[in-house]
Amino acid sequence: MTDFGVPDWLPGLFAWKPTTPNNRPLVEKTLRRKSLPNIADGSQRASLGISGHLFERLQIGNVVGEDADEANEESLGKLLEVAVARDLSVNLSSRCPHVAWEVERNSKIWDFSQYSHIKDLRDAASRYPDVEEVIGGDYLIDPDVTVSAPGRYGRSLRAVASCKWTIRSDRAQNVRHEFNSLIRARRGRAPHLIAVTAEPLPSRLSSLTQGMGEIDSVYHVAFDLINEAVRAYEPLRVRAGEISQLQHWETMTRLGRLRDYRELVDDIWND
């Protein structure tokens, strides 16, 4: 971990990216520069202000080229997966060396004891179209990161981590759909269902932390710095009846729905 409480690998994923004609005026007005953080939404003043504060505190200086678009964001999501999987593997083995932990990316869900019956379902569906029509594609899940350990009936899935570099409404719904499928399809104990993200905007983080329990908790890889940035951010105005970014943040953290990434290993171990 760095002095700011973020993983050592995280600053290497951060970079300033060029503006577009659509967001250039707002970026230049908000940040007084011609580039924006690669976690920011260039059309949202709060996103720019909070992520800009984070980048300045970490002294992020590297600038990526003109091709830093959604495709690049996909690759950042993959790098986040790789880093989270490596952290969990190393830290769980260190924290609990007597357990034969396995941390993997994109495993087949039926490789774990709670979901082994899904392989039989898929095999039946391939032979009988009527079965395929009933089960659809709900069970074709390859989770971003899985944590498993030996159990009485085979490898037991202990945790599933969905890694999202940033959050948009469709990504939040994808996580909910995937986790709902895991909850419904299990035979046995449900795994710890979590999301890991670098999203800077509390109102978008709340799209994951709200709900009826599909997601156990959300972990932020720069928790302390986002906390600092949100408290330093001064909105132009908050409309009557509108929840401020600070209110979103304080509600999520007070209820334990949004947590520090540094707590993740202990939470999995104590689950």
GROMACS .gro file of C-alpha atoms in nm:
model
  271
    1MET     CA    1   0.000   0.000   0.000
    2THR     CA    2   0.111   0.358  -0.068
    3ASP     CA    3   0.114   0.635   0.191
    4PHE     CA    4  -0.236   0.726   0.073
    5GLY     CA    5  -0.378   0.382   0.151
    6VAL     CA    6  -0.417   0.278  -0.213
    7PRO     CA    7  -0.265  -0.043  -0.352
    8ASP     CA    8   0.087   0.000  -0.493
    9TRP     CA    9  -0.032  -0.097  -0.841
   10LEU     CA   10  -0.322   0.149  -0.860
   11PRO     CA   11  -0.139   0.474  -0.952
   12GLY     CA   12   0.007   0.291  -1.254
   13LEU     CA   13  -0.344   0.244  -1.391
   14PHE     CA   14  -0.435   0.611  -1.351
   15ALA     CA   15  -0.368   0.853  -1.636
   16TRP     CA   16  -0.494   1.181  -1.779
   17LYS     CA   17  -0.671   1.143  -2.111
   18PRO     CA   18  -0.750   1.402  -2.379
   19THR     CA   19  -1.077   1.589  -2.385
   20THR     CA   20  -1.333   1.562  -2.662
   21PRO     CA   21  -1.511   1.855  -2.831
   22ASN     CA   22  -1.819   1.776  -2.622
   23ASN     CA   23  -1.655   1.778  -2.279
   24ARG     CA   24  -1.364   2.019  -2.337
   25PRO     CA   25  -1.536   2.336  -2.207
   26LEU     CA   26  -1.650   2.173  -1.881
   27VAL     CA   27  -1.315   2.001  -1.823
   28GLU     CA   28  -1.117   2.320  -1.878
   29LYS     CA   29  -1.354   2.519  -1.655
   30THR     CA   30  -1.349   2.260  -1.375
   31LEU     CA   31  -0.988   2.137  -1.383
   32ARG     CA   32  -0.815   2.422  -1.569
   33ARG     CA   33  -0.636   2.181  -1.795
   34LYS     CA   34  -0.691   2.014  -2.132
   35SER     CA   35  -0.714   1.656  -2.006
   36LEU     CA   36  -0.926   1.463  -1.759
   37PRO     CA   37  -0.874   1.163  -1.527
   38ASN     CA   38  -0.939   0.825  -1.686
   39ILE     CA   39  -1.190   0.747  -1.410
   40ALA     CA   40  -1.393   1.065  -1.467
   41ASP     CA   41  -1.711   1.125  -1.660
   42GLY     CA   42  -1.622   1.429  -1.868
   43SER     CA   43  -1.982   1.548  -1.871
   44GLN     CA   44  -2.019   1.554  -1.489
   45ARG     CA   45  -1.869   1.840  -1.290
   46ALA     CA   46  -1.873   1.642  -0.964
   47SER     CA   47  -1.699   1.344  -1.126
   48LEU     CA   48  -1.431   1.573  -1.268
   49GLY     CA   49  -1.382   1.761  -0.942
   50ILE     CA   50  -1.357   1.455  -0.719
   51SER     CA   51  -1.134   1.254  -0.952
   52GLY     CA   52  -0.919   1.560  -1.024
   53HIS     CA   53  -0.856   1.601  -0.650
   54LEU     CA   54  -0.759   1.235  -0.627
   55PHE     CA   55  -0.517   1.263  -0.921
   56GLU     CA   56  -0.355   1.577  -0.785
   57ARG     CA   57  -0.301   1.415  -0.445
   58LEU     CA   58  -0.140   1.111  -0.608
   59GLN     CA   59   0.057   1.339  -0.843
   60ILE     CA   60  -0.053   1.150  -1.152
   61GLY     CA   61   0.146   1.295  -1.440
   62ASN     CA   62   0.120   1.049  -1.728
   63VAL     CA   63  -0.108   1.136  -2.018
   64VAL     CA   64  -0.250   0.876  -2.257
   65GLY     CA   65  -0.306   0.935  -2.626
   66GLU     CA   66  -0.603   1.014  -2.843
   67ASP     CA   67  -0.716   0.650  -2.851
   68ALA     CA   68  -0.800   0.645  -2.479
   69ASP     CA   69  -1.168   0.560  -2.526
   70GLU     CA   70  -1.413   0.295  -2.408
   71ALA     CA   71  -1.194   0.017  -2.549
   72ASN     CA   72  -0.911   0.134  -2.327
   73GLU     CA   73  -1.149   0.139  -2.031
   74GLU     CA   74  -1.224  -0.227  -2.099
   75SER     CA   75  -0.854  -0.306  -2.078
   76LEU     CA   76  -0.831  -0.112  -1.750
   77GLY     CA   77  -1.114  -0.328  -1.618
   78LYS     CA   78  -0.914  -0.639  -1.707
   79LEU     CA   79  -0.603  -0.499  -1.538
   80LEU     CA   80  -0.813  -0.430  -1.228
   81GLU     CA   81  -0.929  -0.794  -1.232
   82VAL     CA   82  -0.571  -0.919  -1.259
   83ALA     CA   83  -0.453  -0.697  -0.973
   84VAL     CA   84  -0.743  -0.790  -0.744
   85ALA     CA   85  -0.692  -1.162  -0.812
   86ARG     CA   86  -0.321  -1.133  -0.737
   87ASP     CA   87  -0.384  -0.936  -0.416
   88LEU     CA   88  -0.639  -1.186  -0.291
   89SER     CA   89  -0.418  -1.482  -0.372
   90VAL     CA   90  -0.115  -1.340  -0.191
   91ASN     CA   91  -0.296  -1.189   0.106
   92LEU     CA   92  -0.533  -1.480   0.174
   93SER     CA   93  -0.241  -1.725   0.164
   94SER     CA   94  -0.051  -1.501   0.404
   95ARG     CA   95  -0.349  -1.439   0.631
   96CYS     CA   96  -0.467  -1.802   0.636
   97PRO     CA   97  -0.178  -2.027   0.524
   98HIS     CA   98  -0.351  -2.345   0.650
   99VAL     CA   99  -0.629  -2.308   0.389
  100ALA     CA  100  -0.566  -2.420   0.029
  101TRP     CA  101  -0.712  -2.108  -0.130
  102GLU     CA  102  -0.762  -2.087  -0.504
  103VAL     CA  103  -0.811  -1.746  -0.662
  104GLU     CA  104  -0.897  -1.754  -1.033
  105ARG     CA  105  -1.027  -1.533  -1.311
  106ASN     CA  106  -1.318  -1.628  -1.540
  107SER     CA  107  -1.376  -1.973  -1.391
  108LYS     CA  108  -1.677  -2.174  -1.498
  109ILE     CA  109  -1.936  -2.148  -1.224
  110TRP     CA  110  -2.009  -2.522  -1.231
  111ASP     CA  111  -1.652  -2.592  -1.119
  112PHE     CA  112  -1.765  -2.522  -0.761
  113SER     CA  113  -1.968  -2.753  -0.539
  114GLN     CA  114  -2.267  -2.520  -0.491
  115TYR     CA  115  -2.312  -2.498  -0.868
  116SER     CA  116  -2.193  -2.835  -0.998
  117HIS     CA  117  -2.551  -2.926  -1.097
  118ILE     CA  118  -2.549  -2.648  -1.358
  119LYS     CA  119  -2.317  -2.854  -1.577
  120ASP     CA  120  -2.584  -3.124  -1.591
  121LEU     CA  121  -2.842  -2.860  -1.680
  122ARG     CA  122  -2.628  -2.727  -1.963
  123ASP     CA  123  -2.567  -3.079  -2.095
  124ALA     CA  124  -2.941  -3.150  -2.088
  125ALA     CA  125  -3.015  -2.820  -2.259
  126SER     CA  126  -2.779  -2.906  -2.542
  127ARG     CA  127  -2.984  -3.222  -2.607
  128TYR     CA  128  -3.334  -3.092  -2.542
  129PRO     CA  129  -3.436  -2.756  -2.691
  130ASP     CA  130  -3.731  -2.728  -2.451
  131VAL     CA  131  -3.490  -2.727  -2.155
  132GLU     CA  132  -3.278  -2.463  -2.326
  133GLU     CA  133  -3.587  -2.245  -2.362
  134VAL     CA  134  -3.661  -2.274  -1.988
  135ILE     CA  135  -3.317  -2.200  -1.846
  136GLY     CA  136  -3.203  -1.952  -2.112
  137GLY     CA  137  -2.856  -1.809  -2.058
  138ASP     CA  138  -2.889  -1.716  -1.692
  139TYR     CA  139  -2.637  -1.973  -1.579
  140LEU     CA  140  -2.365  -1.901  -1.833
  141ILE     CA  141  -2.163  -1.700  -1.583
  142ASP     CA  142  -1.786  -1.665  -1.587
  143PRO     CA  143  -1.722  -1.444  -1.281
  144ASP     CA  144  -1.440  -1.189  -1.294
  145VAL     CA  145  -1.261  -1.324  -0.986
  146THR     CA  146  -1.348  -1.626  -0.772
  147VAL     CA  147  -1.213  -1.735  -0.434
  148SER     CA  148  -1.259  -2.098  -0.337
  149ALA     CA  149  -1.139  -2.342  -0.072
  150PRO     CA  150  -1.175  -2.717  -0.014
  151GLY     CA  151  -1.514  -2.822   0.120
  152ARG     CA  152  -1.686  -3.145   0.213
  153TYR     CA  153  -1.830  -3.193  -0.137
  154GLY     CA  154  -1.553  -3.039  -0.348
  155ARG     CA  155  -1.426  -2.688  -0.411
  156SER     CA  156  -1.652  -2.447  -0.224
  157LEU     CA  157  -1.699  -2.102  -0.374
  158ARG     CA  158  -1.629  -1.855  -0.093
  159ALA     CA  159  -1.640  -1.523  -0.282
  160VAL     CA  160  -1.711  -1.372  -0.622
  161ALA     CA  161  -1.567  -1.030  -0.708
  162SER     CA  162  -1.705  -0.827  -0.996
  163CYS     CA  163  -1.440  -0.570  -1.095
  164LYS     CA  164  -1.562  -0.246  -1.252
  165TRP     CA  165  -1.311   0.026  -1.335
  166THR     CA  166  -1.598   0.278  -1.338
  167ILE     CA  167  -1.974   0.248  -1.305
  168ARG     CA  168  -2.247   0.338  -1.551
  169SER     CA  169  -2.609   0.233  -1.509
  170ASP     CA  170  -2.576  -0.064  -1.743
  171ARG     CA  171  -2.272  -0.196  -1.556
  172ALA     CA  172  -2.452  -0.174  -1.224
  173GLN     CA  173  -2.743  -0.374  -1.366
  174ASN     CA  174  -2.505  -0.634  -1.511
  175VAL     CA  175  -2.357  -0.695  -1.166
  176ARG     CA  176  -2.703  -0.727  -1.010
  177HIS     CA  177  -2.820  -0.970  -1.279
  178GLU     CA  178  -2.510  -1.187  -1.243
  179PHE     CA  179  -2.531  -1.199  -0.865
  180ASN     CA  180  -2.905  -1.264  -0.867
  181SER     CA  181  -2.839  -1.565  -1.088
  182LEU     CA  182  -2.574  -1.691  -0.845
  183ILE     CA  183  -2.813  -1.653  -0.551
  184ARG     CA  184  -3.100  -1.833  -0.725
  185ALA     CA  185  -2.893  -2.114  -0.873
  186ARG     CA  186  -2.690  -2.219  -0.570
  187ARG     CA  187  -2.732  -2.545  -0.385
  188GLY     CA  188  -2.578  -2.473  -0.051
  189ARG     CA  189  -2.413  -2.171   0.103
  190ALA     CA  190  -2.406  -1.853  -0.106
  191PRO     CA  191  -2.062  -1.706  -0.173
  192HIS     CA  192  -1.969  -1.356  -0.059
  193LEU     CA  193  -2.085  -1.140  -0.354
  194ILE     CA  194  -1.885  -0.821  -0.387
  195ALA     CA  195  -1.787  -0.549  -0.631
  196VAL     CA  196  -1.450  -0.372  -0.654
  197THR     CA  197  -1.425  -0.037  -0.829
  198ALA     CA  198  -1.234   0.287  -0.884
  199GLU     CA  199  -1.549   0.490  -0.963
  200PRO     CA  200  -1.514   0.841  -0.813
  201LEU     CA  201  -1.877   0.959  -0.802
  202PRO     CA  202  -2.078   0.864  -0.489
  203SER     CA  203  -2.414   0.885  -0.666
  204ARG     CA  204  -2.295   0.620  -0.911
  205LEU     CA  205  -2.143   0.409  -0.636
  206SER     CA  206  -2.484   0.413  -0.471
  207SER     CA  207  -2.631   0.237  -0.775
  208LEU     CA  208  -2.438  -0.068  -0.653
  209THR     CA  209  -2.478  -0.023  -0.278
  210GLN     CA  210  -2.856   0.021  -0.287
  211GLY     CA  211  -3.094  -0.269  -0.337
  212MET     CA  212  -3.222  -0.572  -0.153
  213GLY     CA  213  -2.903  -0.770  -0.103
  214GLU     CA  214  -2.790  -0.888  -0.446
  215ILE     CA  215  -2.451  -0.734  -0.368
  216ASP     CA  216  -2.312  -0.790  -0.019
  217SER     CA  217  -2.078  -0.493  -0.028
  218VAL     CA  218  -1.876  -0.268  -0.257
  219TYR     CA  219  -1.503  -0.205  -0.208
  220HIS     CA  220  -1.326   0.108  -0.328
  221VAL     CA  221  -0.957   0.086  -0.419
  222ALA     CA  222  -0.893   0.450  -0.320
  223PHE     CA  223  -1.132   0.480  -0.026
  224ASP     CA  224  -0.945   0.734   0.188
  225LEU     CA  225  -0.866   0.966  -0.101
  226ILE     CA  226  -1.221   0.958  -0.237
  227ASN     CA  227  -1.347   1.031   0.115
  228GLU     CA  228  -1.114   1.331   0.128
  229ALA     CA  229  -1.207   1.445  -0.224
  230VAL     CA  230  -1.583   1.422  -0.164
  231ARG     CA  231  -1.553   1.633   0.150
  232ALA     CA  232  -1.340   1.890  -0.033
  233TYR     CA  233  -1.574   1.909  -0.332
  234GLU     CA  234  -1.802   2.215  -0.338
  235PRO     CA  235  -2.097   2.182  -0.573
  236LEU     CA  236  -2.228   2.486  -0.754
  237ARG     CA  237  -2.569   2.405  -0.611
  238VAL     CA  238  -2.782   2.117  -0.492
  239ARG     CA  239  -3.140   2.121  -0.615
  240ALA     CA  240  -3.419   2.105  -0.359
  241GLY     CA  241  -3.482   1.744  -0.264
  242GLU     CA  242  -3.162   1.624  -0.435
  243ILE     CA  243  -2.917   1.415  -0.237
  244SER     CA  244  -2.567   1.562  -0.238
  245GLN     CA  245  -2.256   1.361  -0.322
  246LEU     CA  246  -2.147   1.391   0.042
  247GLN     CA  247  -2.482   1.257   0.164
  248HIS     CA  248  -2.454   0.960  -0.073
  249TRP     CA  249  -2.103   0.894   0.055
  250GLU     CA  250  -2.188   0.921   0.424
  251THR     CA  251  -2.492   0.694   0.392
  252MET     CA  252  -2.303   0.421   0.208
  253THR     CA  253  -2.006   0.424   0.443
  254ARG     CA  254  -2.212   0.451   0.764
  255LEU     CA  255  -2.413   0.144   0.669
  256GLY     CA  256  -2.103  -0.050   0.564
  257ARG     CA  257  -2.233  -0.085   0.208
  258LEU     CA  258  -1.921   0.087   0.071
  259ARG     CA  259  -1.596  -0.027   0.226
  260ASP     CA  260  -1.223   0.021   0.203
  261TYR     CA  261  -1.053  -0.226  -0.033
  262ARG     CA  262  -0.804  -0.294   0.245
  263GLU     CA  263  -1.084  -0.469   0.440
  264LEU     CA  264  -1.160  -0.720   0.165
  265VAL     CA  265  -0.931  -1.006   0.268
  266ASP     CA  266  -1.047  -1.001   0.630
  267ASP     CA  267  -1.411  -0.982   0.521
  268ILE     CA  268  -1.372  -1.292   0.303
  269TRP     CA  269  -1.190  -1.477   0.578
  270ASN     CA  270  -1.447  -1.383   0.844
  271ASP     CA  271  -1.751  -1.445   0.620
   0.00000   0.00000   0.00000
